[in-house]
Amino acid sequence: MAIVEIVKTNETKPTVTGTVQNIFYESPDNFFKILLVKVAHQTIDWHETEIVVTGSFGDIKEDERYTFYGKVVTHPKYGKQFQADNYQVDQPTTKAGLVAYLSGEKFTRIGQKTAEKIVDALGIDAIDKILDDPTVLAPLGLNAKKQAQLVETLTINNGMEQIIIGLNNYGFGSSMAYNIYQTYHEDTLKVIQENPYQLVADIAGIGFKRADNLAETLGFAADSAVRVQGALMQALNELTNQAGDTYTQAKPLLAASIELMEKARNVAIDPNLVAEQLMALAHDGKVVGDENRIYPNGLFNAEWQIANHLMRIENERDQLSYPKHDLDQEIRHLEKRFKMTYDDVQQEAIKLAMTHRTFLLTGGPGTGKTTIINGIVTLYAELNGLSLDISEYKDTPFPILLAAPTGRAAKRMSETTGLPASTIHRLLGITGRENNPDVSGNKELEGGLLIIDEMSMVDTYLFRSLLRAVPSHMQVVLVGDKDQLPSVGAGQVFFDLLQSNVIPAVELQRIYRQDDQSTIIPLAHEINQGQLPADLLKPQKDRSFIQCNPYQIESVIEQIVTKAKARGFETKDIQVLAPMYKGAAGIDQLNPMIQNIMNPKLDDRKKQVSIGNVHYRIGDKVLHLVNSPEQNVFNGEIGQITGITYAKKSVDKVDEITIAFDSTEVTYKRSEWHKITLAYCTSIHKAQGSEFEMVILPLVNQYQRMLKRNLLYTAVTRAKSLLILVGEPSAFQKAAHELSANRQTTLKERIKSVFTGEQLTPAIKTASVGQNEAHPVAQPVSPSTPSVAVDETIQEAPVSYVLTPTLLARQSVDPMIGMTEVTPYDFMPKTK
Ligand SMILES: Nc1ncnc2c1ncn2[C@@H]1O[C@H](COP(=O)(O)OP(=O)(O)OP(=O)(O)O)[C@@H](O)[C@H]1O
């Protein structure tokens, strides 16, 4: 449908029709191509036999004829070319031509007679008619093989081109068209025409507004069900992602959805209609309502799955007892070996870790977390008769698995234990599918003990994936600092695990790393108590405070960094941490300033590539912004640019940057540079899990909303040797004072419910094992739910929580899911 309209719009455009002689260039990342075309006819002022045509094309073939629509442009270097914004395979326009085409070499099973029959019956539009609806061939009596080949060949030849043309006409450029096509393939146009809002969920970089523009041109009314549902899904994801919550409530959800819709088109939306569509989404299982909470389906399931997997591990029949060993005695041996005395809490931690399937260890900096990890590993090996010499495990996997959420944290873990440690993604073999956090590896881990460090950074989806891979006999020790910022992704898993009070846990509070006269660690602990020391503004051996207003911050930091560089500090040693991107003291302002000190462009010989206002040079410190498990680089990792290849020298003829990270080196083409940014100054969130010799921390009252205790605490604990606080003392006071609000999650309740069998869990049964499930899952079921093999999502979620019309009726769940306190007046269209 849309294609026909599209072609019509081309009628007035300049055209070039001709045969592709040569494909000069094909972008490896998108559909951009440069073609040499032998001109058959054209409607432009052109007197040569050949012309260079550029544009984004699907599967262009040499020696085939196409019609290109676009305009003549003058390239600064290569002169005049035809820039096509649209094209189509040049289909025969006469009956005879069409018969010749259909009986030609492409259609080996179709002879002259059959071709004539087709054209006689279907006319000159035969190809479009067949592509639109292959059943038009039915009355012609072609045998099945002939018919199949005809449709298949026509589809291959026309399909991709039509899609790319369609996408271009919908206003998507080469890269975006490529991403969209890669996601939906031959269904691309169908998906878009049926529900343009699907793009928002599936394609990074397409927001509601963009999808809505498209929907409007496709004729979707402002109050169409598809639009309202699209807005609801977008608002739900925004509300949960931005705040890190796993659910929201009806009131903010409806308000945000209505705002999205009314901003995109100036049409008032009836709140009742939105409420109706929310119910429809619940019926389709895309959102889940539970009491007054509304969850994206994936997060709702993930919380239950975590609880169920923990229960599965807990229920393992094999007892963890060591009758031949006296644990107190063993701890004395450890003390001798490590030449230290564990305090009572530390001893308790080691014992609990040895005797329980799952154990949680939390503590601030310098309280002995690493010390206890080492104790646990050593004692575990001792009790199980294992060697800790990895060279003895050539053919068998090492039985103790150590992992952390980031490469940096994993590297530190490996250094402090002397054993191999990896990222959790690597351990699980997850191959990055950023757009679908629901996807995880199917691997089952091998080994007896798993220790995860920096647990506060692990989000709901990652933890669910991790637990899914843990076999029931494995012991799991989760270590972190509960007072640090929670994960970037949704949830506050470590905090909720601790709060559930059903998993053995120990909090280490005594600080041991004070002997070296560090004042940074005591400062961190004071902040954690909501206080600041009386000597905050007085220079100490390892920290200082420079008072200034927001507009002086840049110049103060400039002076500090210049001095630090003169004293021999290297780029990797100095880290500026700022809470926000914008503003006079924001990350965007500070980064180029520090870059110019640490890595200036002294002359034209120094290679530099630019994207927008950001310049990259060899030696620059850069931050990785997304998870790329396939390259073993993760969100928040810092690397250094080790190479720049200009387009003319690169194989693919695009600018490239090579970056060395801790555990790997990657090369990014220009189209992938959105994955990185300068890292001289980063956000505190991005610095989680990393430590730096010198941290410079600017805080001013302008940051208001951000001034929270866990933010200040996390920032301060990133400093290993030197901490320079810059800004307004009152901002530091406010931050230390303000407890951050907990995220809205229900993991704690899910765990309690599954472990205590309260609420909706009258029975724990072992569910039938689905294909994806490597091990049985303890599953809470409703009494009336039959025990049948169901797909994994349902299997792991308590069925009675999934809103279906029958369940709604049976359980008399309020159909207004969570809207009990909300009246339509809350959403009355605002006066414009
Ligand atoms: N019981 C103890 N007696 C003496 N020293 C101890 C004891 N426990 C820990 N320490 C020492 O305290 C210091 C800090 O311990 P450790 O590195 O284990 O803490 P941490 O909690 O892992 O710190 P961070 O989170 O900052 O890495 C180390 O030098 C360690 O040897």
Short mmCIF file of C-alpha atoms in Angstrom, two decimals, residues 303-539:
data_model
loop_
_atom_site.label_atom_id
_atom_site.label_comp_id
_atom_site.label_asym_id
_atom_site.label_seq_id
_atom_site.Cartn_x
_atom_site.Cartn_y
_atom_site.Cartn_z
CA GLU A 303 11.82 -10.48 40.19
CA TRP A 304 9.83 -13.67 40.64
CA GLN A 305 12.42 -15.70 38.81
CA ILE A 306 15.18 -14.42 41.08
CA ALA A 307 13.15 -15.43 44.12
CA ASN A 308 12.40 -18.85 42.68
CA HIS A 309 15.98 -19.55 41.68
CA LEU A 310 17.22 -18.57 45.14
CA MET A 311 14.71 -21.01 46.57
CA ARG A 312 15.82 -23.70 44.16
CA ILE A 313 19.42 -23.29 45.30
CA GLU A 314 18.36 -23.20 48.93
CA ASN A 315 16.34 -26.40 48.50
CA GLU A 316 19.32 -28.43 47.27
CA ARG A 317 19.25 -31.67 49.17
CA ASP A 318 23.00 -32.15 49.62
CA GLN A 319 23.90 -30.83 53.04
CA LEU A 320 26.82 -28.49 53.47
CA SER A 321 28.39 -30.01 56.52
CA TYR A 322 31.95 -30.95 57.14
CA PRO A 323 31.80 -33.55 59.93
CA LYS A 324 35.52 -34.16 59.79
CA HIS A 325 36.36 -30.51 60.27
CA ASP A 326 35.96 -28.13 63.17
CA LEU A 327 35.32 -24.77 61.51
CA ASP A 328 36.69 -22.77 64.47
CA GLN A 329 39.83 -24.80 64.28
CA GLU A 330 40.03 -24.23 60.51
CA ILE A 331 39.69 -20.49 61.01
CA ARG A 332 42.64 -20.57 63.45
CA HIS A 333 44.65 -22.23 60.64
CA LEU A 334 43.62 -19.50 58.25
CA GLU A 335 44.69 -16.82 60.74
CA LYS A 336 48.07 -18.44 61.08
CA ARG A 337 48.45 -18.71 57.38
CA PHE A 338 47.44 -15.08 56.69
CA LYS A 339 49.12 -13.81 59.87
CA MET A 340 46.08 -11.96 61.16
CA THR A 341 43.25 -12.32 63.64
CA TYR A 342 39.71 -12.18 62.29
CA ASP A 343 37.26 -10.31 64.48
CA ASP A 344 34.04 -12.05 65.57
CA VAL A 345 31.94 -10.67 62.72
CA GLN A 346 34.54 -11.69 60.16
CA GLN A 347 34.69 -15.21 61.60
CA GLU A 348 30.92 -15.43 61.46
CA ALA A 349 31.05 -14.37 57.80
CA ILE A 350 33.49 -17.13 56.88
CA LYS A 351 31.48 -19.76 58.75
CA LEU A 352 28.16 -18.73 57.22
CA ALA A 353 29.67 -18.74 53.76
CA MET A 354 30.94 -22.27 54.31
CA THR A 355 27.70 -23.65 55.63
CA HIS A 356 25.06 -21.99 53.43
CA ARG A 357 24.11 -22.22 49.78
CA THR A 358 23.78 -18.46 49.48
CA PHE A 359 25.51 -15.87 51.60
CA LEU A 360 25.59 -12.06 51.51
CA LEU A 361 28.55 -9.98 52.67
CA THR A 362 28.33 -6.19 52.83
CA GLY A 363 30.72 -3.59 54.18
CA GLY A 364 32.19 -0.17 53.50
CA PRO A 365 35.73 0.46 52.28
CA GLY A 366 38.53 -1.09 54.28
CA THR A 367 36.28 -3.29 56.41
CA GLY A 368 37.81 -6.51 55.14
CA LYS A 369 35.58 -7.72 52.30
CA THR A 370 38.54 -8.79 50.17
CA THR A 371 40.19 -10.31 53.24
CA ILE A 372 37.09 -12.42 53.84
CA ILE A 373 36.80 -13.41 50.16
CA ASN A 374 40.36 -14.71 50.40
CA GLY A 375 39.53 -16.55 53.62
CA ILE A 376 36.43 -18.14 52.07
CA VAL A 377 38.27 -19.25 48.94
CA THR A 378 41.13 -20.76 50.91
CA LEU A 379 38.92 -22.55 53.40
CA TYR A 380 36.56 -23.82 50.69
CA ALA A 381 39.53 -25.33 48.87
CA GLU A 382 40.81 -26.83 52.12
CA LEU A 383 37.49 -28.38 53.13
CA ASN A 384 36.86 -29.79 49.67
CA GLY A 385 40.40 -31.04 49.10
CA LEU A 386 40.95 -28.71 46.14
CA SER A 387 44.15 -27.16 44.91
CA LEU A 388 44.24 -23.40 44.32
CA ASP A 389 47.04 -23.78 41.81
CA ILE A 390 45.33 -23.03 38.49
CA SER A 391 48.08 -24.73 36.53
CA GLU A 392 46.71 -28.02 37.90
CA TYR A 393 43.40 -27.45 36.10
CA LYS A 394 44.50 -27.77 32.51
CA ASP A 395 41.69 -30.05 31.37
CA THR A 396 39.06 -29.35 34.00
CA PRO A 397 37.42 -26.05 34.88
CA PHE A 398 38.64 -24.26 37.97
CA PRO A 399 35.99 -25.05 40.62
CA ILE A 400 35.88 -21.58 42.16
CA LEU A 401 34.28 -18.92 39.99
CA LEU A 402 35.00 -15.25 40.71
CA ALA A 403 33.16 -12.54 38.83
CA ALA A 404 32.12 -8.89 38.94
CA PRO A 405 29.82 -6.70 36.89
CA THR A 406 32.60 -4.69 35.20
CA GLY A 407 35.95 -5.51 33.67
CA ARG A 408 37.72 -3.19 36.10
CA ALA A 409 36.13 -4.76 39.15
CA ALA A 410 36.91 -8.23 37.80
CA LYS A 411 40.52 -7.23 37.25
CA ARG A 412 40.80 -5.94 40.81
CA MET A 413 39.24 -9.12 42.12
CA SER A 414 41.77 -11.17 40.22
CA GLU A 415 44.66 -9.06 41.56
CA THR A 416 43.53 -9.29 45.17
CA THR A 417 42.83 -13.03 45.13
CA GLY A 418 45.55 -14.16 42.74
CA LEU A 419 42.88 -16.23 40.96
CA PRO A 420 41.14 -15.82 37.61
CA ALA A 421 38.09 -13.53 37.69
CA SER A 422 35.83 -12.45 34.86
CA THR A 423 32.89 -10.20 34.17
CA ILE A 424 29.49 -11.71 34.84
CA HIS A 425 28.59 -11.34 31.16
CA ARG A 426 31.66 -13.27 30.15
CA LEU A 427 30.98 -15.93 32.73
CA LEU A 428 27.48 -16.39 31.36
CA GLY A 429 28.47 -16.16 27.73
CA ILE A 430 25.91 -13.45 27.14
CA THR A 431 26.32 -11.96 23.71
CA GLY A 432 25.10 -8.36 23.96
CA ARG A 433 21.54 -7.80 22.88
CA GLU A 434 21.17 -4.32 24.28
CA ASN A 435 17.61 -3.83 23.21
CA ASN A 436 16.38 -6.92 24.91
CA PRO A 437 17.57 -7.24 28.48
CA ASP A 438 15.35 -10.27 28.75
CA VAL A 439 17.76 -12.29 26.69
CA SER A 440 20.42 -14.26 28.49
CA GLY A 441 22.78 -17.10 27.82
CA ASN A 442 21.67 -20.67 28.28
CA LYS A 443 24.87 -21.78 29.88
CA GLU A 444 24.97 -23.73 33.13
CA LEU A 445 27.98 -22.81 35.24
CA GLU A 446 30.45 -25.47 36.28
CA GLY A 447 32.09 -25.41 39.67
CA GLY A 448 31.31 -25.54 43.37
CA LEU A 449 31.66 -21.96 44.60
CA LEU A 450 30.69 -18.69 42.94
CA ILE A 451 31.74 -15.34 44.41
CA ILE A 452 30.39 -12.09 42.95
CA ASP A 453 32.01 -8.78 43.98
CA GLU A 454 30.55 -5.27 43.56
CA MET A 455 27.08 -6.74 43.90
CA SER A 456 25.48 -3.30 44.32
CA MET A 457 26.06 -2.74 40.60
CA VAL A 458 24.16 -5.84 39.50
CA ASP A 459 20.68 -5.08 38.17
CA THR A 460 17.53 -7.18 38.13
CA TYR A 461 17.93 -8.64 34.66
CA LEU A 462 21.62 -9.48 35.07
CA PHE A 463 21.05 -11.15 38.43
CA ARG A 464 18.20 -13.20 37.02
CA SER A 465 20.46 -14.33 34.16
CA LEU A 466 23.20 -15.18 36.62
CA LEU A 467 20.98 -17.24 38.91
CA ARG A 468 19.47 -19.05 35.98
CA ALA A 469 22.93 -20.37 35.18
CA VAL A 470 23.76 -21.44 38.74
CA PRO A 471 23.32 -25.18 39.30
CA SER A 472 21.59 -26.08 42.54
CA HIS A 473 24.66 -27.64 44.14
CA MET A 474 26.74 -24.45 43.74
CA GLN A 475 27.44 -22.21 46.71
CA VAL A 476 26.90 -18.52 46.00
CA VAL A 477 28.61 -15.69 47.91
CA LEU A 478 27.51 -12.16 47.00
CA VAL A 479 29.78 -9.34 48.17
CA GLY A 480 29.21 -5.60 47.95
CA ASP A 481 28.69 -2.32 49.68
CA LYS A 482 24.99 -1.74 50.20
CA ASP A 483 25.46 1.98 50.76
CA GLN A 484 26.81 2.66 47.29
CA LEU A 485 24.67 3.83 44.42
CA PRO A 486 22.41 1.11 43.08
CA SER A 487 22.83 -0.39 39.62
CA VAL A 488 22.34 1.66 36.48
CA GLY A 489 19.69 -0.79 35.30
CA ALA A 490 16.41 -1.34 37.10
CA GLY A 491 16.33 -2.67 40.64
CA GLN A 492 18.37 -2.52 43.83
CA VAL A 493 19.08 -6.21 43.96
CA PHE A 494 21.77 -6.35 46.65
CA PHE A 495 19.87 -4.03 48.95
CA ASP A 496 16.67 -6.04 48.51
CA LEU A 497 18.46 -9.34 49.11
CA LEU A 498 19.79 -7.98 52.38
CA GLN A 499 16.42 -6.53 53.34
CA SER A 500 14.61 -9.80 52.71
CA ASN A 501 16.18 -11.19 55.89
CA VAL A 502 15.89 -14.75 54.66
CA ILE A 503 19.38 -15.17 53.22
CA PRO A 504 22.24 -15.33 55.73
CA ALA A 505 24.09 -12.04 55.68
CA VAL A 506 26.88 -10.26 57.51
CA GLU A 507 27.67 -6.57 57.58
CA LEU A 508 31.32 -5.70 58.27
CA GLN A 509 31.51 -2.39 60.09
CA ARG A 510 34.92 -2.21 61.69
CA ILE A 511 37.38 -0.28 59.55
CA TYR A 512 40.84 -1.83 59.33
CA ARG A 513 42.46 0.28 56.67
CA GLN A 514 43.17 3.23 58.96
CA ASP A 515 46.67 2.44 60.07
CA ASP A 516 48.14 4.20 57.06
CA GLN A 517 46.64 7.48 58.29
CA SER A 518 44.21 7.65 55.41
CA THR A 519 41.53 10.23 56.13
CA ILE A 520 39.51 9.32 53.04
CA ILE A 521 38.08 6.08 54.44
CA PRO A 522 37.02 7.64 57.76
CA LEU A 523 35.47 10.48 55.76
CA ALA A 524 33.48 7.95 53.72
CA HIS A 525 32.22 6.27 56.86
CA GLU A 526 31.24 9.60 58.40
CA ILE A 527 29.33 10.51 55.25
CA ASN A 528 27.58 7.18 55.58
CA GLN A 529 26.46 8.22 59.05
CA GLY A 530 25.10 11.46 57.59
CA GLN A 531 27.87 13.66 58.96
CA LEU A 532 30.90 15.55 57.72
CA PRO A 533 34.05 15.85 59.85
CA ALA A 534 34.80 19.15 61.57
CA ASP A 535 38.08 19.33 59.66
CA LEU A 536 36.42 18.98 56.23
CA LEU A 537 37.79 22.29 54.98
CA LYS A 538 41.27 21.82 56.50
CA PRO A 539 43.93 20.37 54.22
#
